[in-house]
């Protein structure tokens, strides 16, 4: 493949490290409506590796090919044009074939460069990823900042218990398993540089209004479908690693001074334990002391919501919280290993409503074993408790990924098919559910134009559109039940 220049991407000709978020094959979508205002557009993990490596004196080229609106060929051209000695590429499903195209071509043009793949997904599926991507040298295990620094500094292996690279060949190769490797040390997050914000304003132009803040990493829970929980418990020593309240507040102060007022925490779970709740109280105290008039949101579980803590956080700017409810039927929650029952949901939602904090639901409407009655209960729950929506809320379908417990269970039931782009294809156990899946797609996608036309603050129109779609979904359910 011939390379060609991309003139709008200025930077040094040769660099020590190029970090890449690959293109998706689709142009970025500009969001305007209320549902998306708190989404994070930047890729904070890569951005943190970039800033931390640069702070040690290394030259770094950080490329978000999605926001740069680059094709696969253009992405390759930009990488090769910098002649990096190390190339770090984020791998997310379902973009395995795109990453393979990039890595194969970069290998052909830069035969001596080290090509490293990173991300939670490859960390727990190191063996598979090395099979899928033959041009890759190794997989980053654990916190990328430490692993890449080791490589830049000439070690490229585990040193003093730090994170490291799992090489295709060499002493670590025989340790490779489907889960990754032995547990590795975690980064002291307060000591890392704040993320490189090269793409913050670009993300905001595309409608991702919030500044993303990473205050912790990992998750100590055990949801059967979840990659982060497998990664946290099988790859690193501390399942939940955190920054101090002071470090978080200082970063928010920096962005506040630059005119930003809306923040979203990227954490898998902001409040997973007692220490995290104490940290949240200290964080609220610091925000108040520094008189930062901000709005923020985070993710947590339904059983993490308490009146005293959430009233305190609301008073300093908490306006929205994402909760992974997943399902409105205990049988489904048991399958998902949520370790909580839906009976807690009513009190959680009542409390949040009383405090004036918006709840954003995470739901899995369709799974291989879902029944029509479970689908109806999920839609009834969603209709009764939430006034806004995103299109995927009605079309949320269980993602079954290698390395997760649910993949094992579904395989044993004979419900898993081939793996496509790093994700298992699966079939519905009940034919009527497959028919409902097609009905739901037709109904929701027929209103996509209306959904995308809504403006950022037009919450009432969004709510009205949601009710119209729910009416049509209930009609489809009733028709299929006849």
Tab-separated table of C-alpha atoms in Angstrom:
chain	number	residue	atom	x	y	z
A	1	UNK	CA	0.000	0.000	0.000
A	2	UNK	CA	1.470	3.338	-1.000
A	3	UNK	CA	1.600	6.069	1.604
A	4	UNK	CA	0.623	9.634	0.858
A	5	UNK	CA	0.981	12.817	2.905
A	6	UNK	CA	-1.801	14.226	5.040
A	7	UNK	CA	-0.867	17.875	5.244
A	8	UNK	CA	-3.264	18.959	8.002
A	9	UNK	CA	-1.560	16.862	10.687
A	10	UNK	CA	1.488	18.883	11.645
A	11	UNK	CA	4.112	17.498	14.006
A	12	UNK	CA	7.700	16.330	14.272
A	13	UNK	CA	8.946	14.179	11.422
A	14	UNK	CA	10.330	11.433	13.655
A	15	UNK	CA	9.070	10.459	17.095
A	16	UNK	CA	9.798	7.923	19.811
A	17	UNK	CA	6.175	6.908	20.202
A	18	UNK	CA	3.004	7.090	18.130
A	19	UNK	CA	-0.262	6.334	19.931
A	20	UNK	CA	-3.290	5.599	17.794
A	21	UNK	CA	-7.020	5.394	18.227
A	22	UNK	CA	-7.951	3.759	14.903
A	23	UNK	CA	-10.706	4.899	12.560
A	24	UNK	CA	-14.016	3.074	12.701
A	25	UNK	CA	-14.767	3.127	9.006
A	26	UNK	CA	-17.534	5.673	9.590
A	27	UNK	CA	-17.328	9.472	9.871
A	28	UNK	CA	-17.907	11.057	13.291
A	29	UNK	CA	-21.513	11.907	14.052
A	30	UNK	CA	-22.328	15.333	15.427
A	31	UNK	CA	-24.706	15.164	18.369
A	32	UNK	CA	-26.940	18.031	19.373
A	33	UNK	CA	-29.624	16.644	21.649
A	34	UNK	CA	-29.880	16.448	25.413
A	35	UNK	CA	-29.155	12.728	25.735
A	36	UNK	CA	-25.534	13.061	24.644
A	37	UNK	CA	-24.368	16.191	26.402
A	38	UNK	CA	-22.583	14.297	29.185
A	39	UNK	CA	-20.829	11.724	26.975
A	40	UNK	CA	-17.032	11.695	26.827
A	41	UNK	CA	-15.543	11.931	23.362
A	42	UNK	CA	-11.852	11.699	24.166
A	43	UNK	CA	-9.968	8.458	24.749
A	44	UNK	CA	-8.476	9.224	28.144
A	45	UNK	CA	-6.269	6.135	28.398
A	46	UNK	CA	-4.250	6.961	25.282
A	47	UNK	CA	-4.232	10.635	26.244
A	48	UNK	CA	-2.726	9.789	29.644
A	49	UNK	CA	-0.014	7.586	28.120
A	50	UNK	CA	0.840	10.419	25.731
A	51	UNK	CA	1.222	13.078	28.414
A	52	UNK	CA	3.079	10.808	30.845
A	53	UNK	CA	5.559	9.654	28.191
A	54	UNK	CA	6.098	13.218	26.997
A	55	UNK	CA	6.795	14.368	30.561
A	56	UNK	CA	9.747	11.954	30.656
A	57	UNK	CA	11.329	13.652	27.667
A	58	UNK	CA	10.144	11.345	24.876
A	59	UNK	CA	8.675	12.649	21.632
A	60	UNK	CA	5.094	11.495	21.231
A	61	UNK	CA	2.588	11.685	18.409
A	62	UNK	CA	-0.980	11.125	19.603
A	63	UNK	CA	-3.449	10.404	16.793
A	64	UNK	CA	-7.212	10.033	17.099
A	65	UNK	CA	-7.980	8.922	13.555
A	66	UNK	CA	-11.723	8.979	14.275
A	67	UNK	CA	-11.827	12.660	15.183
A	68	UNK	CA	-9.299	13.494	12.461
A	69	UNK	CA	-11.764	11.825	10.053
A	70	UNK	CA	-9.004	9.747	8.488
A	71	UNK	CA	-9.442	6.674	6.349
A	72	UNK	CA	-7.494	3.509	7.115
A	73	UNK	CA	-5.006	4.394	4.370
A	74	UNK	CA	-4.553	7.926	5.673
A	75	UNK	CA	-4.058	6.623	9.206
A	76	UNK	CA	-1.297	4.321	8.008
A	77	UNK	CA	0.303	7.189	6.110
A	78	UNK	CA	0.385	9.428	9.167
A	79	UNK	CA	1.864	6.692	11.374
A	80	UNK	CA	4.555	5.771	8.861
A	81	UNK	CA	5.323	9.426	8.183
A	82	UNK	CA	6.487	9.911	11.779
A	83	UNK	CA	8.893	6.921	11.684
A	84	UNK	CA	8.174	5.981	15.322
A	85	UNK	CA	10.266	3.345	17.020
A	86	UNK	CA	7.203	2.285	19.043
A	87	UNK	CA	3.596	2.212	17.828
A	88	UNK	CA	0.846	1.748	20.416
A	89	UNK	CA	-2.642	1.023	19.048
A	90	UNK	CA	-5.897	0.767	20.972
A	91	UNK	CA	-7.929	-2.320	20.121
A	92	UNK	CA	-11.659	-2.285	20.658
A	93	UNK	CA	-14.269	-4.623	19.289
A	94	UNK	CA	-15.655	-4.627	16.640
A	95	UNK	CA	-12.637	-3.169	14.827
A	96	UNK	CA	-10.232	-6.116	14.707
A	97	UNK	CA	-10.001	-6.182	10.911
A	98	UNK	CA	-9.280	-2.440	10.761
A	99	UNK	CA	-6.487	-2.807	13.317
A	100	UNK	CA	-5.085	-5.758	11.379
A	101	UNK	CA	-4.975	-3.705	8.176
A	102	UNK	CA	-3.126	-0.957	10.004
A	103	UNK	CA	-0.646	-3.190	11.807
A	104	UNK	CA	0.152	-5.291	8.736
A	105	UNK	CA	0.874	-2.207	6.649
A	106	UNK	CA	2.869	-0.457	9.378
A	107	UNK	CA	4.954	-3.604	9.786
A	108	UNK	CA	5.669	-3.644	6.061
A	109	UNK	CA	6.768	0.000	6.067
A	110	UNK	CA	8.489	0.056	9.477
A	111	UNK	CA	9.996	-3.418	9.937
A	112	UNK	CA	12.023	-2.436	13.006
A	113	UNK	CA	9.288	-0.624	14.933
A	114	UNK	CA	7.737	-2.276	17.963
A	115	UNK	CA	3.972	-2.556	17.484
A	116	UNK	CA	2.053	-2.879	20.749
A	117	UNK	CA	-1.686	-3.389	21.254
A	118	UNK	CA	-3.393	-2.007	24.343
A	119	UNK	CA	-6.760	-1.866	26.071
A	120	UNK	CA	-8.697	-3.920	28.600
A	121	UNK	CA	-10.117	-6.216	25.933
A	122	UNK	CA	-6.722	-7.364	24.568
A	123	UNK	CA	-5.354	-7.612	28.108
A	124	UNK	CA	-7.804	-10.397	28.954
A	125	UNK	CA	-7.567	-12.008	25.510
A	126	UNK	CA	-3.847	-11.779	24.825
A	127	UNK	CA	-3.554	-15.168	23.150
A	128	UNK	CA	-6.462	-14.536	20.796
A	129	UNK	CA	-5.259	-11.047	19.873
A	130	UNK	CA	-1.771	-12.261	19.014
A	131	UNK	CA	-3.355	-14.884	16.759
A	132	UNK	CA	-5.619	-12.324	15.072
A	133	UNK	CA	-2.871	-9.746	14.546
A	134	UNK	CA	0.268	-11.500	13.241
A	135	UNK	CA	2.222	-8.262	12.729
A	136	UNK	CA	1.946	-7.223	16.370
A	137	UNK	CA	4.923	-7.682	18.701
A	138	UNK	CA	3.141	-7.698	22.034
A	139	UNK	CA	0.176	-6.888	24.237
A	140	UNK	CA	0.218	-4.271	26.964
A	141	UNK	CA	-0.838	-5.792	30.287
A	142	UNK	CA	-1.953	-3.524	33.106
A	143	UNK	CA	-1.624	0.267	33.166
A	144	UNK	CA	-0.336	1.462	29.804
A	145	UNK	CA	1.656	4.380	31.196
A	146	UNK	CA	4.044	2.088	33.058
A	147	UNK	CA	4.324	-0.508	30.312
A	148	UNK	CA	5.096	2.029	27.589
A	149	UNK	CA	7.603	3.871	29.787
A	150	UNK	CA	9.430	0.597	30.404
A	151	UNK	CA	9.568	0.055	26.662
A	152	UNK	CA	10.684	3.603	25.891
A	153	UNK	CA	13.385	3.372	28.524
A	154	UNK	CA	14.723	0.222	26.885
A	155	UNK	CA	13.441	-2.441	29.246
A	156	UNK	CA	10.227	-3.648	27.647
A	157	UNK	CA	9.557	-6.123	30.403
A	158	UNK	CA	8.330	-6.205	33.985
A	159	UNK	CA	10.597	-4.202	36.265
A	160	UNK	CA	10.120	-3.876	40.032
A	161	UNK	CA	6.613	-5.298	39.766
A	162	UNK	CA	5.440	-2.772	37.193
A	163	UNK	CA	3.106	-3.401	34.300
A	164	UNK	CA	4.704	-4.845	31.199
A	165	UNK	CA	4.462	-6.047	27.635
A	166	UNK	CA	3.494	-9.628	26.906
A	167	UNK	CA	5.683	-10.412	23.896
A	168	UNK	CA	4.825	-12.739	21.041
A	169	UNK	CA	8.287	-14.265	21.357
A	170	UNK	CA	10.657	-14.386	24.300
A	171	UNK	CA	10.610	-15.373	27.986
A	172	UNK	CA	7.061	-14.159	28.605
A	173	UNK	CA	5.508	-15.926	25.602
A	174	UNK	CA	4.956	-19.225	27.384
A	175	UNK	CA	2.964	-17.425	30.107
A	176	UNK	CA	0.347	-16.333	27.614
A	177	UNK	CA	-3.174	-17.515	28.447
A	178	UNK	CA	-6.716	-16.583	27.491
A	179	UNK	CA	-6.894	-14.420	30.595
A	180	UNK	CA	-3.593	-12.632	30.068
A	181	UNK	CA	-0.804	-13.166	32.582
A	182	UNK	CA	-0.073	-13.109	36.271
A	183	UNK	CA	-1.234	-10.036	38.160
A	184	UNK	CA	0.930	-6.972	37.637
A	185	UNK	CA	1.417	-3.857	39.698
A	186	UNK	CA	-0.821	-0.819	39.374
A	187	UNK	CA	0.134	2.775	38.682
A	188	UNK	CA	0.072	5.430	41.392
A	189	UNK	CA	-2.574	7.491	39.633
A	190	UNK	CA	-1.816	10.742	41.465
A	191	UNK	CA	1.720	10.588	40.062
A	192	UNK	CA	0.638	10.355	36.423
A	193	UNK	CA	0.361	13.417	34.221
A	194	UNK	CA	-3.111	14.654	33.406
A	195	UNK	CA	-4.292	13.482	29.972
A	196	UNK	CA	-3.189	15.213	26.800
A	197	UNK	CA	-6.224	17.304	25.785
A	198	UNK	CA	-5.347	17.550	22.111
A	199	UNK	CA	-8.841	16.438	21.090
A	200	UNK	CA	-10.991	17.997	23.825
A	201	UNK	CA	-12.266	20.924	21.765
A	202	UNK	CA	-12.739	18.697	18.727
A	203	UNK	CA	-14.849	16.320	20.794
A	204	UNK	CA	-16.929	19.218	22.088
A	205	UNK	CA	-17.521	20.436	18.545
A	206	UNK	CA	-18.973	17.003	17.764
A	207	UNK	CA	-21.376	17.311	20.695
A	208	UNK	CA	-19.436	15.581	23.491
A	209	UNK	CA	-19.758	18.609	25.738
A	210	UNK	CA	-18.345	17.181	28.959
A	211	UNK	CA	-14.693	17.139	29.982
A	212	UNK	CA	-13.821	13.562	30.859
A	213	UNK	CA	-12.123	12.987	34.213
A	214	UNK	CA	-10.610	9.635	35.146
A	215	UNK	CA	-10.584	9.399	38.940
A	216	UNK	CA	-10.241	5.624	39.297
A	217	UNK	CA	-9.620	2.435	37.344
A	218	UNK	CA	-11.101	-1.007	37.658
A	219	UNK	CA	-14.171	-2.608	39.162
A	220	UNK	CA	-14.377	-5.035	42.117
A	221	UNK	CA	-17.750	-6.522	41.135
A	222	UNK	CA	-18.397	-9.652	39.059
A	223	UNK	CA	-20.990	-8.980	36.344
A	224	UNK	CA	-20.885	-11.937	33.960
A	225	UNK	CA	-20.780	-9.873	30.748
A	226	UNK	CA	-18.236	-7.294	31.879
A	227	UNK	CA	-14.695	-6.975	30.461
A	228	UNK	CA	-13.507	-4.405	33.066
A	229	UNK	CA	-14.255	-6.714	35.987
A	230	UNK	CA	-12.333	-9.606	34.379
A	231	UNK	CA	-9.467	-7.259	33.565
A	232	UNK	CA	-9.423	-5.804	37.074
A	233	UNK	CA	-9.364	-9.143	38.830
A	234	UNK	CA	-7.116	-11.081	36.450
A	235	UNK	CA	-4.600	-8.489	35.246
A	236	UNK	CA	-3.761	-6.071	38.056
A	237	UNK	CA	-3.098	-6.363	41.775
A	238	UNK	CA	-5.687	-3.810	42.870
A	239	UNK	CA	-9.183	-4.332	41.390
A	240	UNK	CA	-10.064	-0.703	42.094
A	241	UNK	CA	-7.302	1.901	41.898
A	242	UNK	CA	-7.987	5.550	42.641
A	243	UNK	CA	-6.788	9.139	42.671
A	244	UNK	CA	-7.054	11.400	45.689
A	245	UNK	CA	-9.851	13.932	46.006
A	246	UNK	CA	-7.241	16.710	45.876
A	247	UNK	CA	-5.793	15.466	42.581
A	248	UNK	CA	-9.268	15.243	41.020
A	249	UNK	CA	-10.264	18.711	42.184
A	250	UNK	CA	-7.026	20.260	40.944
A	251	UNK	CA	-7.632	18.876	37.453
A	252	UNK	CA	-11.208	20.186	37.453
A	253	UNK	CA	-9.919	23.571	38.645
A	254	UNK	CA	-7.548	23.672	35.661
A	255	UNK	CA	-10.384	23.091	33.202
A	256	UNK	CA	-12.658	25.465	35.089
A	257	UNK	CA	-10.063	28.181	34.647
A	258	UNK	CA	-10.160	27.429	30.918
A	259	UNK	CA	-13.913	27.940	30.747
A	260	UNK	CA	-15.286	24.400	31.168
A	261	UNK	CA	-18.221	23.771	33.498
A	262	UNK	CA	-19.503	20.285	32.566
A	263	UNK	CA	-17.612	17.162	33.674
A	264	UNK	CA	-18.155	13.425	33.392
A	265	UNK	CA	-16.166	10.813	35.278
A	266	UNK	CA	-15.015	7.929	33.107
A	267	UNK	CA	-14.715	5.536	36.066
A	268	UNK	CA	-16.299	2.100	35.805
A	269	UNK	CA	-17.716	2.723	39.276
A	270	UNK	CA	-17.319	5.956	41.244
A	271	UNK	CA	-18.546	4.531	44.571
A	272	UNK	CA	-17.594	0.857	44.885
A	273	UNK	CA	-16.678	0.818	48.580
A	274	UNK	CA	-16.570	2.757	51.866
A	275	UNK	CA	-13.286	4.442	51.032
A	276	UNK	CA	-14.708	5.683	47.725
A	277	UNK	CA	-17.671	7.195	49.557
A	278	UNK	CA	-15.335	8.977	51.980
A	279	UNK	CA	-13.338	10.227	49.007
A	280	UNK	CA	-16.558	11.551	47.455
A	281	UNK	CA	-17.330	13.528	50.605
A	282	UNK	CA	-13.841	15.040	50.560
A	283	UNK	CA	-14.210	15.813	46.872
A	284	UNK	CA	-17.471	17.668	47.588
A	285	UNK	CA	-15.786	19.620	50.373
A	286	UNK	CA	-12.967	20.706	48.071
A	287	UNK	CA	-15.315	21.750	45.272
A	288	UNK	CA	-17.248	23.878	47.713
A	289	UNK	CA	-14.125	25.368	49.273
A	290	UNK	CA	-12.779	26.327	45.848
A	291	UNK	CA	-16.175	27.718	44.810
A	292	UNK	CA	-16.271	25.753	41.575
A	293	UNK	CA	-19.705	26.166	40.042
A	294	UNK	CA	-19.746	22.974	37.958
A	295	UNK	CA	-22.057	20.172	36.866
A	296	UNK	CA	-20.859	16.583	36.851
A	297	UNK	CA	-21.997	12.989	36.510
A	298	UNK	CA	-20.575	9.555	37.238
A	299	UNK	CA	-21.447	5.842	37.016
A	300	UNK	CA	-22.410	3.720	40.012
A	301	UNK	CA	-24.620	0.804	41.074
A	302	UNK	CA	-28.158	1.176	42.364
A	303	UNK	CA	-27.113	-0.034	45.803
A	304	UNK	CA	-24.501	2.734	46.059
A	305	UNK	CA	-27.088	5.508	46.221
A	306	UNK	CA	-27.687	6.987	49.678
A	307	UNK	CA	-29.562	10.150	50.598
A	308	UNK	CA	-26.928	11.897	52.715
A	309	UNK	CA	-24.048	11.346	50.290
A	310	UNK	CA	-26.008	12.167	47.148
A	311	UNK	CA	-27.529	15.294	48.705
A	312	UNK	CA	-23.989	16.443	49.505
A	313	UNK	CA	-22.815	15.752	45.965
A	314	UNK	CA	-25.890	17.377	44.428
A	315	UNK	CA	-25.152	20.566	46.333
A	316	UNK	CA	-21.776	20.834	44.581
A	317	UNK	CA	-22.952	19.946	41.077
A	318	UNK	CA	-24.012	16.294	40.712
A	319	UNK	CA	-26.898	16.467	38.255
A	320	UNK	CA	-26.882	13.084	36.524
A	321	UNK	CA	-25.843	9.529	37.378
A	322	UNK	CA	-25.555	6.508	35.123
A	323	UNK	CA	-26.706	3.260	36.741
A	324	UNK	CA	-26.370	-0.159	35.181
A	325	UNK	CA	-29.798	-1.550	36.064
A	326	UNK	CA	-29.432	-4.041	33.182
A	327	UNK	CA	-32.872	-5.644	33.622
A	328	UNK	CA	-36.211	-5.325	35.411
A	329	UNK	CA	-36.508	-9.044	36.097
A	330	UNK	CA	-34.575	-10.869	38.823
A	331	UNK	CA	-34.070	-13.932	36.648
A	332	UNK	CA	-32.085	-11.823	34.199
A	333	UNK	CA	-30.106	-10.149	36.986
A	334	UNK	CA	-29.178	-13.585	38.276
A	335	UNK	CA	-27.935	-14.598	34.824
A	336	UNK	CA	-25.876	-11.406	34.665
A	337	UNK	CA	-24.431	-11.928	38.191
A	338	UNK	CA	-25.433	-8.423	39.283
A	339	UNK	CA	-25.592	-9.526	42.924
A	340	UNK	CA	-28.586	-7.301	43.594
A	341	UNK	CA	-32.354	-7.561	43.133
A	342	UNK	CA	-34.590	-5.230	41.200
A	343	UNK	CA	-36.640	-4.456	44.330
A	344	UNK	CA	-33.960	-1.917	45.255
A	345	UNK	CA	-34.501	-0.004	42.036
A	346	UNK	CA	-37.737	1.695	43.080
A	347	UNK	CA	-36.258	3.204	46.258
A	348	UNK	CA	-33.093	4.244	44.387
A	349	UNK	CA	-35.045	6.025	41.667
A	350	UNK	CA	-37.434	7.630	44.154
A	351	UNK	CA	-34.503	9.017	46.119
A	352	UNK	CA	-32.757	10.391	43.044
A	353	UNK	CA	-35.997	12.006	41.855
A	354	UNK	CA	-36.519	13.642	45.249
A	355	UNK	CA	-32.988	15.041	45.124
A	356	UNK	CA	-33.427	16.312	41.572
A	357	UNK	CA	-30.662	14.082	40.172
A	358	UNK	CA	-31.361	12.545	36.780
A	359	UNK	CA	-30.857	8.795	36.472
A	360	UNK	CA	-29.509	7.509	33.159
A	361	UNK	CA	-30.260	3.793	32.851
A	362	UNK	CA	-28.051	1.077	31.485
A	363	UNK	CA	-30.337	-1.706	30.241
A	364	UNK	CA	-29.869	-4.947	28.332
A	365	UNK	CA	-33.232	-5.466	26.662
A	366	UNK	CA	-32.258	-8.444	24.514
A	367	UNK	CA	-30.100	-11.462	25.349
A	368	UNK	CA	-29.960	-15.005	23.924
A	369	UNK	CA	-32.310	-16.336	26.612
A	370	UNK	CA	-34.658	-13.352	26.990
A	371	UNK	CA	-38.373	-14.137	26.945
A	372	UNK	CA	-41.154	-11.882	25.591
A	373	UNK	CA	-42.424	-11.266	29.128
A	374	UNK	CA	-38.972	-10.132	30.244
A	375	UNK	CA	-38.761	-7.746	27.316
A	376	UNK	CA	-42.152	-6.295	28.223
A	377	UNK	CA	-41.101	-5.789	31.855
A	378	UNK	CA	-37.902	-4.085	30.729
A	379	UNK	CA	-39.811	-1.650	28.511
A	380	UNK	CA	-42.410	-1.026	31.220
A	381	UNK	CA	-39.612	-0.213	33.669
A	382	UNK	CA	-37.950	2.114	31.197
A	383	UNK	CA	-41.223	3.841	30.288
A	384	UNK	CA	-42.252	4.394	33.911
A	385	UNK	CA	-39.000	5.737	35.278
A	386	UNK	CA	-37.096	7.733	32.652
A	387	UNK	CA	-38.105	10.761	30.635
A	388	UNK	CA	-35.315	10.837	28.045
A	389	UNK	CA	-33.558	8.222	25.988
A	390	UNK	CA	-30.811	7.377	23.534
A	391	UNK	CA	-31.678	5.157	20.576
A	392	UNK	CA	-29.583	2.258	21.827
A	393	UNK	CA	-31.650	2.109	25.037
A	394	UNK	CA	-34.436	0.323	23.145
A	395	UNK	CA	-32.062	-1.754	21.036
A	396	UNK	CA	-29.587	-2.733	23.717
A	397	UNK	CA	-28.395	-6.231	23.008
A	398	UNK	CA	-26.073	-8.306	25.146
A	399	UNK	CA	-22.498	-8.168	23.885
A	400	UNK	CA	-20.843	-11.514	24.442
A	401	UNK	CA	-17.086	-11.165	24.451
A	402	UNK	CA	-14.325	-13.741	24.808
A	403	UNK	CA	-12.833	-13.942	28.268
A	404	UNK	CA	-16.098	-13.162	30.081
A	405	UNK	CA	-18.007	-15.640	32.270
A	406	UNK	CA	-21.239	-15.258	30.317
A	407	UNK	CA	-19.511	-16.446	27.140
A	408	UNK	CA	-18.720	-19.739	28.842
A	409	UNK	CA	-22.300	-20.229	30.052
A	410	UNK	CA	-23.887	-19.459	26.683
A	411	UNK	CA	-21.439	-21.721	24.885
A	412	UNK	CA	-22.447	-24.571	27.172
A	413	UNK	CA	-26.079	-23.910	26.230
A	414	UNK	CA	-25.251	-24.089	22.527
A	415	UNK	CA	-26.309	-20.481	21.925
A	416	UNK	CA	-22.990	-19.039	20.759
A	417	UNK	CA	-22.010	-18.857	17.135
A	418	UNK	CA	-18.828	-17.702	15.427
A	419	UNK	CA	-16.757	-14.802	16.626
A	420	UNK	CA	-17.006	-11.784	14.319
A	421	UNK	CA	-14.638	-8.828	14.783
A	422	UNK	CA	-13.800	-9.943	18.314
A	423	UNK	CA	-17.400	-10.405	19.458
A	424	UNK	CA	-19.427	-13.611	19.580
A	425	UNK	CA	-22.416	-13.877	17.315
A	426	UNK	CA	-25.324	-15.481	19.137
A	427	UNK	CA	-28.834	-16.656	18.406
A	428	UNK	CA	-32.103	-16.202	20.290
A	429	UNK	CA	-33.441	-19.206	22.157
A	430	UNK	CA	-37.043	-18.108	21.461
A	431	UNK	CA	-38.008	-17.381	17.804
A	432	UNK	CA	-40.628	-14.823	18.851
A	433	UNK	CA	-37.896	-12.755	20.524
A	434	UNK	CA	-35.969	-12.584	17.271
A	435	UNK	CA	-39.119	-11.299	15.584
A	436	UNK	CA	-39.482	-8.664	18.334
A	437	UNK	CA	-35.837	-7.655	17.859
A	438	UNK	CA	-36.576	-6.946	14.200
A	439	UNK	CA	-39.777	-5.073	15.117
A	440	UNK	CA	-37.935	-2.902	17.621
A	441	UNK	CA	-35.233	-2.045	15.088
A	442	UNK	CA	-37.805	-1.003	12.500
A	443	UNK	CA	-39.707	1.176	14.992
A	444	UNK	CA	-36.735	2.936	16.581
A	445	UNK	CA	-34.768	3.491	13.386
A	446	UNK	CA	-37.814	4.911	11.642
A	447	UNK	CA	-37.601	7.805	14.136
A	448	UNK	CA	-33.822	8.310	13.920
A	449	UNK	CA	-34.204	11.490	11.910
A	450	UNK	CA	-36.523	12.978	14.545
A	451	UNK	CA	-34.148	11.943	17.322
A	452	UNK	CA	-31.052	13.479	15.759
A	453	UNK	CA	-32.874	16.696	14.877
A	454	UNK	CA	-33.551	17.503	18.530
A	455	UNK	CA	-31.512	20.278	20.054
A	456	UNK	CA	-29.343	20.071	23.145
A	457	UNK	CA	-31.815	21.600	25.600
A	458	UNK	CA	-35.046	20.342	24.039
A	459	UNK	CA	-35.753	17.847	26.799
A	460	UNK	CA	-39.555	17.983	26.503
A	461	UNK	CA	-39.567	17.108	22.813
A	462	UNK	CA	-37.195	14.225	23.541
A	463	UNK	CA	-39.562	12.974	26.227
A	464	UNK	CA	-42.542	13.210	23.856
A	465	UNK	CA	-40.673	11.277	21.176
A	466	UNK	CA	-39.771	8.603	23.715
A	467	UNK	CA	-43.445	8.113	24.615
A	468	UNK	CA	-44.425	7.751	20.970
A	469	UNK	CA	-41.762	5.097	20.402
A	470	UNK	CA	-42.774	3.233	23.568
A	471	UNK	CA	-46.386	3.176	22.401
A	472	UNK	CA	-45.307	1.539	19.144
A	473	UNK	CA	-43.074	-0.954	20.974
A	474	UNK	CA	-45.933	-2.027	23.264
A	475	UNK	CA	-48.151	-2.456	20.205
A	476	UNK	CA	-45.521	-4.728	18.666
A	477	UNK	CA	-45.296	-6.753	21.871
A	478	UNK	CA	-49.050	-7.164	22.059
A	479	UNK	CA	-49.309	-8.144	18.406
A	480	UNK	CA	-46.629	-10.820	18.761
A	481	UNK	CA	-48.340	-12.161	21.879
A	482	UNK	CA	-51.578	-12.878	19.990
